[in-house]
Short mmCIF file of C-alpha atoms in Angstrom, two decimals:
data_model
loop_
_atom_site.label_atom_id
_atom_site.label_comp_id
_atom_site.label_asym_id
_atom_site.label_seq_id
_atom_site.Cartn_x
_atom_site.Cartn_y
_atom_site.Cartn_z
CA ASP E 1 -10.64 3.42 -31.70
CA GLY E 2 -9.93 6.24 -29.27
CA GLY E 3 -12.81 8.21 -27.94
CA ILE E 4 -15.33 9.03 -25.27
CA THR E 5 -18.24 6.69 -24.68
CA GLN E 6 -21.42 7.39 -22.77
CA SER E 7 -24.02 4.82 -21.99
CA PRO E 8 -26.83 4.34 -22.37
CA LYS E 9 -27.91 6.67 -25.17
CA TYR E 10 -31.45 6.94 -23.76
CA LEU E 11 -32.44 6.40 -20.14
CA PHE E 12 -35.87 6.42 -18.55
CA ARG E 13 -36.49 6.54 -14.81
CA LYS E 14 -39.32 7.10 -12.40
CA GLU E 15 -39.28 10.15 -10.18
CA GLY E 16 -37.60 9.49 -6.84
CA GLN E 17 -35.02 7.03 -8.20
CA ASN E 18 -31.30 7.68 -8.34
CA VAL E 19 -29.66 6.98 -11.69
CA THR E 20 -25.99 6.73 -12.72
CA LEU E 21 -24.73 7.83 -16.13
CA SER E 22 -21.54 6.31 -17.44
CA CYS E 23 -18.65 8.17 -19.09
CA GLU E 24 -15.49 6.37 -20.20
CA GLN E 25 -12.54 7.66 -22.27
CA ASN E 26 -9.48 5.92 -23.69
CA LEU E 27 -7.74 9.08 -24.85
CA ASN E 28 -5.51 9.24 -21.77
CA HIS E 29 -7.05 12.61 -20.98
CA ASP E 30 -6.56 13.95 -17.48
CA ALA E 31 -9.59 16.19 -17.07
CA MET E 32 -13.22 15.18 -17.41
CA TYR E 33 -16.42 17.21 -17.32
CA TRP E 34 -20.17 16.76 -17.00
CA TYR E 35 -22.59 19.20 -18.61
CA ARG E 36 -26.34 19.41 -18.80
CA GLN E 37 -28.20 20.80 -21.81
CA ASP E 38 -31.88 21.73 -21.81
CA PRO E 39 -33.83 22.40 -25.04
CA GLY E 40 -32.76 25.63 -26.73
CA GLN E 41 -30.10 26.32 -24.13
CA GLY E 42 -26.36 26.11 -23.90
CA LEU E 43 -24.33 23.73 -21.80
CA ARG E 44 -24.20 24.18 -18.04
CA LEU E 45 -21.33 22.71 -16.04
CA ILE E 46 -22.30 20.21 -13.33
CA TYR E 47 -18.97 18.80 -12.09
CA TYR E 48 -15.42 18.50 -13.33
CA SER E 49 -12.30 16.61 -12.38
CA GLN E 50 -8.72 17.55 -13.18
CA ILE E 51 -7.10 14.43 -11.67
CA VAL E 52 -8.06 11.09 -10.17
CA ASN E 53 -9.71 11.23 -6.74
CA ASP E 54 -10.40 14.96 -7.04
CA PHE E 55 -13.37 16.86 -8.45
CA GLN E 56 -14.99 20.30 -8.20
CA LYS E 57 -18.55 21.54 -8.34
CA GLY E 58 -19.65 23.45 -11.39
CA ASP E 59 -22.49 25.95 -11.67
CA ILE E 60 -25.36 23.51 -11.09
CA ALA E 61 -24.01 20.70 -8.85
CA GLU E 62 -27.03 20.48 -6.51
CA GLY E 63 -28.75 17.11 -6.81
CA TYR E 64 -25.79 15.46 -8.55
CA SER E 65 -22.77 13.47 -7.37
CA VAL E 66 -19.65 12.14 -9.09
CA SER E 67 -16.61 9.98 -8.45
CA ARG E 68 -13.23 9.74 -10.14
CA GLU E 69 -11.60 6.51 -9.00
CA LYS E 70 -9.94 5.81 -12.35
CA LYS E 71 -8.48 8.15 -14.94
CA GLU E 72 -10.68 6.67 -17.67
CA SER E 73 -14.00 6.88 -15.86
CA PHE E 74 -16.15 9.72 -14.46
CA PRO E 75 -19.68 8.48 -13.62
CA LEU E 76 -22.44 10.95 -12.76
CA THR E 77 -25.26 10.08 -10.36
CA VAL E 78 -28.48 12.03 -10.68
CA THR E 79 -30.12 11.83 -7.27
CA SER E 80 -33.75 12.15 -6.31
CA ALA E 81 -32.87 15.59 -4.91
CA GLN E 82 -32.45 16.96 -8.44
CA LYS E 83 -35.75 18.73 -9.09
CA ASN E 84 -35.72 18.75 -12.90
CA PRO E 85 -33.49 15.88 -14.01
CA THR E 86 -34.90 15.43 -17.52
CA ALA E 87 -32.18 16.73 -19.87
CA PHE E 88 -29.40 15.83 -22.31
CA TYR E 89 -26.23 14.99 -20.35
CA LEU E 90 -22.85 15.43 -21.98
CA CYS E 91 -19.45 14.23 -20.83
CA ALA E 92 -16.25 15.86 -22.10
CA SER E 93 -12.54 15.38 -21.57
CA LYS E 94 -9.24 17.07 -22.33
CA ARG E 95 -5.49 16.75 -21.76
CA ALA E 96 -3.89 18.57 -18.87
CA GLY E 97 -2.65 21.99 -19.95
CA ASP E 98 -4.75 21.99 -23.13
CA TYR E 99 -7.85 24.12 -23.54
CA GLU E 100 -9.87 22.09 -26.04
CA GLN E 101 -12.60 19.85 -24.65
CA TYR E 102 -13.98 16.93 -26.63
CA PHE E 103 -17.44 15.51 -26.11
CA GLY E 104 -18.97 12.08 -25.90
CA PRO E 105 -22.24 11.29 -27.70
CA GLY E 106 -24.41 12.14 -24.69
CA THR E 107 -27.16 10.46 -22.68
CA ARG E 108 -30.73 11.66 -22.91
CA LEU E 109 -32.40 11.16 -19.52
CA THR E 110 -36.16 11.27 -19.10
CA VAL E 111 -37.67 11.16 -15.62
CA THR E 112 -41.42 10.80 -15.24
CA GLN A 1 -21.36 35.25 -13.08
CA LYS A 2 -19.61 34.65 -16.40
CA GLU A 3 -21.90 35.43 -19.31
CA VAL A 4 -21.70 34.53 -22.96
CA GLU A 5 -24.19 36.11 -25.34
CA GLN A 6 -24.93 34.92 -28.84
CA ASN A 7 -27.48 36.12 -31.36
CA SER A 8 -30.05 33.40 -30.86
CA GLY A 9 -31.35 33.35 -34.40
CA PRO A 10 -32.56 31.43 -36.14
CA LEU A 11 -30.28 32.68 -38.88
CA SER A 12 -31.10 31.70 -42.44
CA VAL A 13 -28.74 32.16 -45.38
CA PRO A 14 -28.90 30.91 -48.98
CA GLU A 15 -26.49 28.24 -50.14
CA GLY A 16 -23.17 29.77 -51.18
CA ALA A 17 -23.56 32.87 -49.00
CA ILE A 18 -21.47 33.93 -46.00
CA ALA A 19 -22.93 33.17 -42.58
CA SER A 20 -21.82 35.45 -39.74
CA LEU A 21 -22.16 34.31 -36.13
CA ASN A 22 -21.40 36.64 -33.23
CA CYS A 23 -20.56 36.21 -29.56
CA THR A 24 -19.75 38.54 -26.67
CA TYR A 25 -18.40 37.44 -23.31
CA SER A 26 -18.10 39.05 -19.88
CA ASP A 27 -15.00 37.38 -18.41
CA ARG A 28 -11.94 39.45 -19.34
CA GLY A 29 -9.75 36.64 -18.01
CA SER A 30 -10.80 34.30 -20.81
CA GLN A 31 -7.74 32.92 -22.57
CA SER A 32 -9.20 30.56 -25.13
CA PHE A 33 -12.15 30.81 -27.47
CA PHE A 34 -13.91 27.96 -29.21
CA TRP A 35 -16.70 27.39 -31.67
CA TYR A 36 -18.59 24.12 -31.50
CA ARG A 37 -21.09 22.86 -34.04
CA GLN A 38 -24.05 20.85 -32.76
CA TYR A 39 -26.39 19.01 -35.08
CA SER A 40 -29.90 18.36 -33.79
CA GLY A 41 -29.90 15.54 -31.24
CA LYS A 42 -26.11 15.17 -31.32
CA SER A 43 -23.23 16.26 -29.11
CA PRO A 44 -21.10 19.36 -29.80
CA GLU A 45 -18.16 19.04 -32.19
CA LEU A 46 -15.17 21.38 -31.96
CA ILE A 47 -14.67 23.22 -35.25
CA MET A 48 -12.53 26.28 -34.45
CA SER A 49 -10.25 27.57 -31.73
CA ILE A 50 -8.63 30.99 -31.41
CA TYR A 51 -6.34 32.34 -28.70
CA SER A 52 -5.04 35.73 -29.86
CA ASN A 53 -6.54 38.85 -31.39
CA GLY A 54 -7.13 38.81 -35.12
CA ASP A 55 -8.34 36.28 -37.62
CA LYS A 56 -7.80 32.55 -37.92
CA GLU A 57 -8.82 30.73 -41.07
CA ASP A 58 -9.45 27.01 -41.49
CA GLY A 59 -10.99 26.02 -44.80
CA ARG A 60 -14.36 27.76 -45.15
CA PHE A 61 -14.32 28.88 -41.52
CA THR A 62 -12.78 32.08 -40.15
CA ALA A 63 -12.76 32.95 -36.47
CA GLN A 64 -12.21 36.56 -35.42
CA LEU A 65 -11.25 37.68 -31.91
CA ASN A 66 -11.18 41.14 -30.36
CA LYS A 67 -10.32 40.87 -26.67
CA ALA A 68 -10.63 44.62 -26.05
CA SER A 69 -14.25 44.49 -27.22
CA GLN A 70 -14.78 41.04 -25.66
CA TYR A 71 -16.09 39.85 -28.99
CA VAL A 72 -15.55 36.73 -31.04
CA SER A 73 -17.16 35.78 -34.33
CA LEU A 74 -17.31 32.92 -36.80
CA LEU A 75 -17.67 33.39 -40.54
CA ILE A 76 -18.68 30.49 -42.74
CA ARG A 77 -17.96 31.10 -46.42
CA ASP A 78 -19.72 29.30 -49.25
CA SER A 79 -22.33 27.99 -46.81
CA GLN A 80 -23.67 24.52 -47.51
CA PRO A 81 -26.91 22.85 -46.37
CA SER A 82 -24.70 20.52 -44.29
CA ASP A 83 -23.67 23.58 -42.25
CA SER A 84 -27.22 23.79 -40.88
CA ALA A 85 -26.75 23.32 -37.14
CA THR A 86 -26.52 25.21 -33.86
CA TYR A 87 -23.19 26.91 -33.26
CA LEU A 88 -22.00 27.30 -29.67
CA CYS A 89 -19.46 29.92 -28.59
CA ALA A 90 -17.28 28.88 -25.64
CA PRO A 91 -14.67 31.17 -24.09
CA GLY A 92 -12.71 30.01 -21.09
CA SER A 93 -9.49 28.88 -19.51
CA ALA A 94 -7.55 25.65 -19.17
CA ARG A 95 -9.75 24.83 -16.19
CA GLN A 96 -13.21 25.31 -17.68
CA LEU A 97 -15.27 26.77 -20.51
CA THR A 98 -18.50 28.78 -20.42
CA PHE A 99 -20.96 28.09 -23.23
CA GLY A 100 -23.38 30.43 -24.92
CA SER A 101 -26.90 29.28 -25.71
CA GLY A 102 -26.02 28.96 -29.39
CA THR A 103 -27.10 30.35 -32.74
CA GLN A 104 -29.24 28.14 -34.95
CA LEU A 105 -28.14 28.38 -38.59
CA THR A 106 -30.16 27.16 -41.55
CA VAL A 107 -28.61 27.13 -45.01
CA LEU A 108 -31.30 27.11 -47.68
CA PRO A 109 -30.62 25.13 -50.89
#
């Protein structure tokens, strides 16, 4: 089956710890995106990558880091510098030149 | 700062009625316009896309775009309880989209 996978579905961490969220796609999409969603709010762009080994900051990149070593994978690290990391994290991807983005199932991160 | 405004709702309609969802956007350079449906606790699902002024129909859904007014809407005809969800408006470009905060729709049986 083709699609976007995010793991784990739920993640719990203690304050001060870095945590890495996984995003993998087998759709042969070129671009990948990370969004954050807080309760009752829309999606805010954290980072995006149009091609391998290149990525750009979105609107709320502070406290986050990414890598894009493979076309299929775009992991997001939430660092201890992120002040309010508890949120629903969504990964999306799309083909180059297309406009439509498609989402993975998301990871719900809780930091206490 | 690109802004996308949606009527936050919640919007309640009876089963079988027409639900009307509205969205205005600030970026005049937006080239593509999407509506995503998000069920509670789930990720957004793309349900409609529109690129040029006018109407686009797909089943019970109709998207309307007016670039001069920077306005896009979604009509859901014959609303069903399964349409109860939050609907996100997302204008943008091939590089990135900007999402509104969503309109929560409840269809009452």
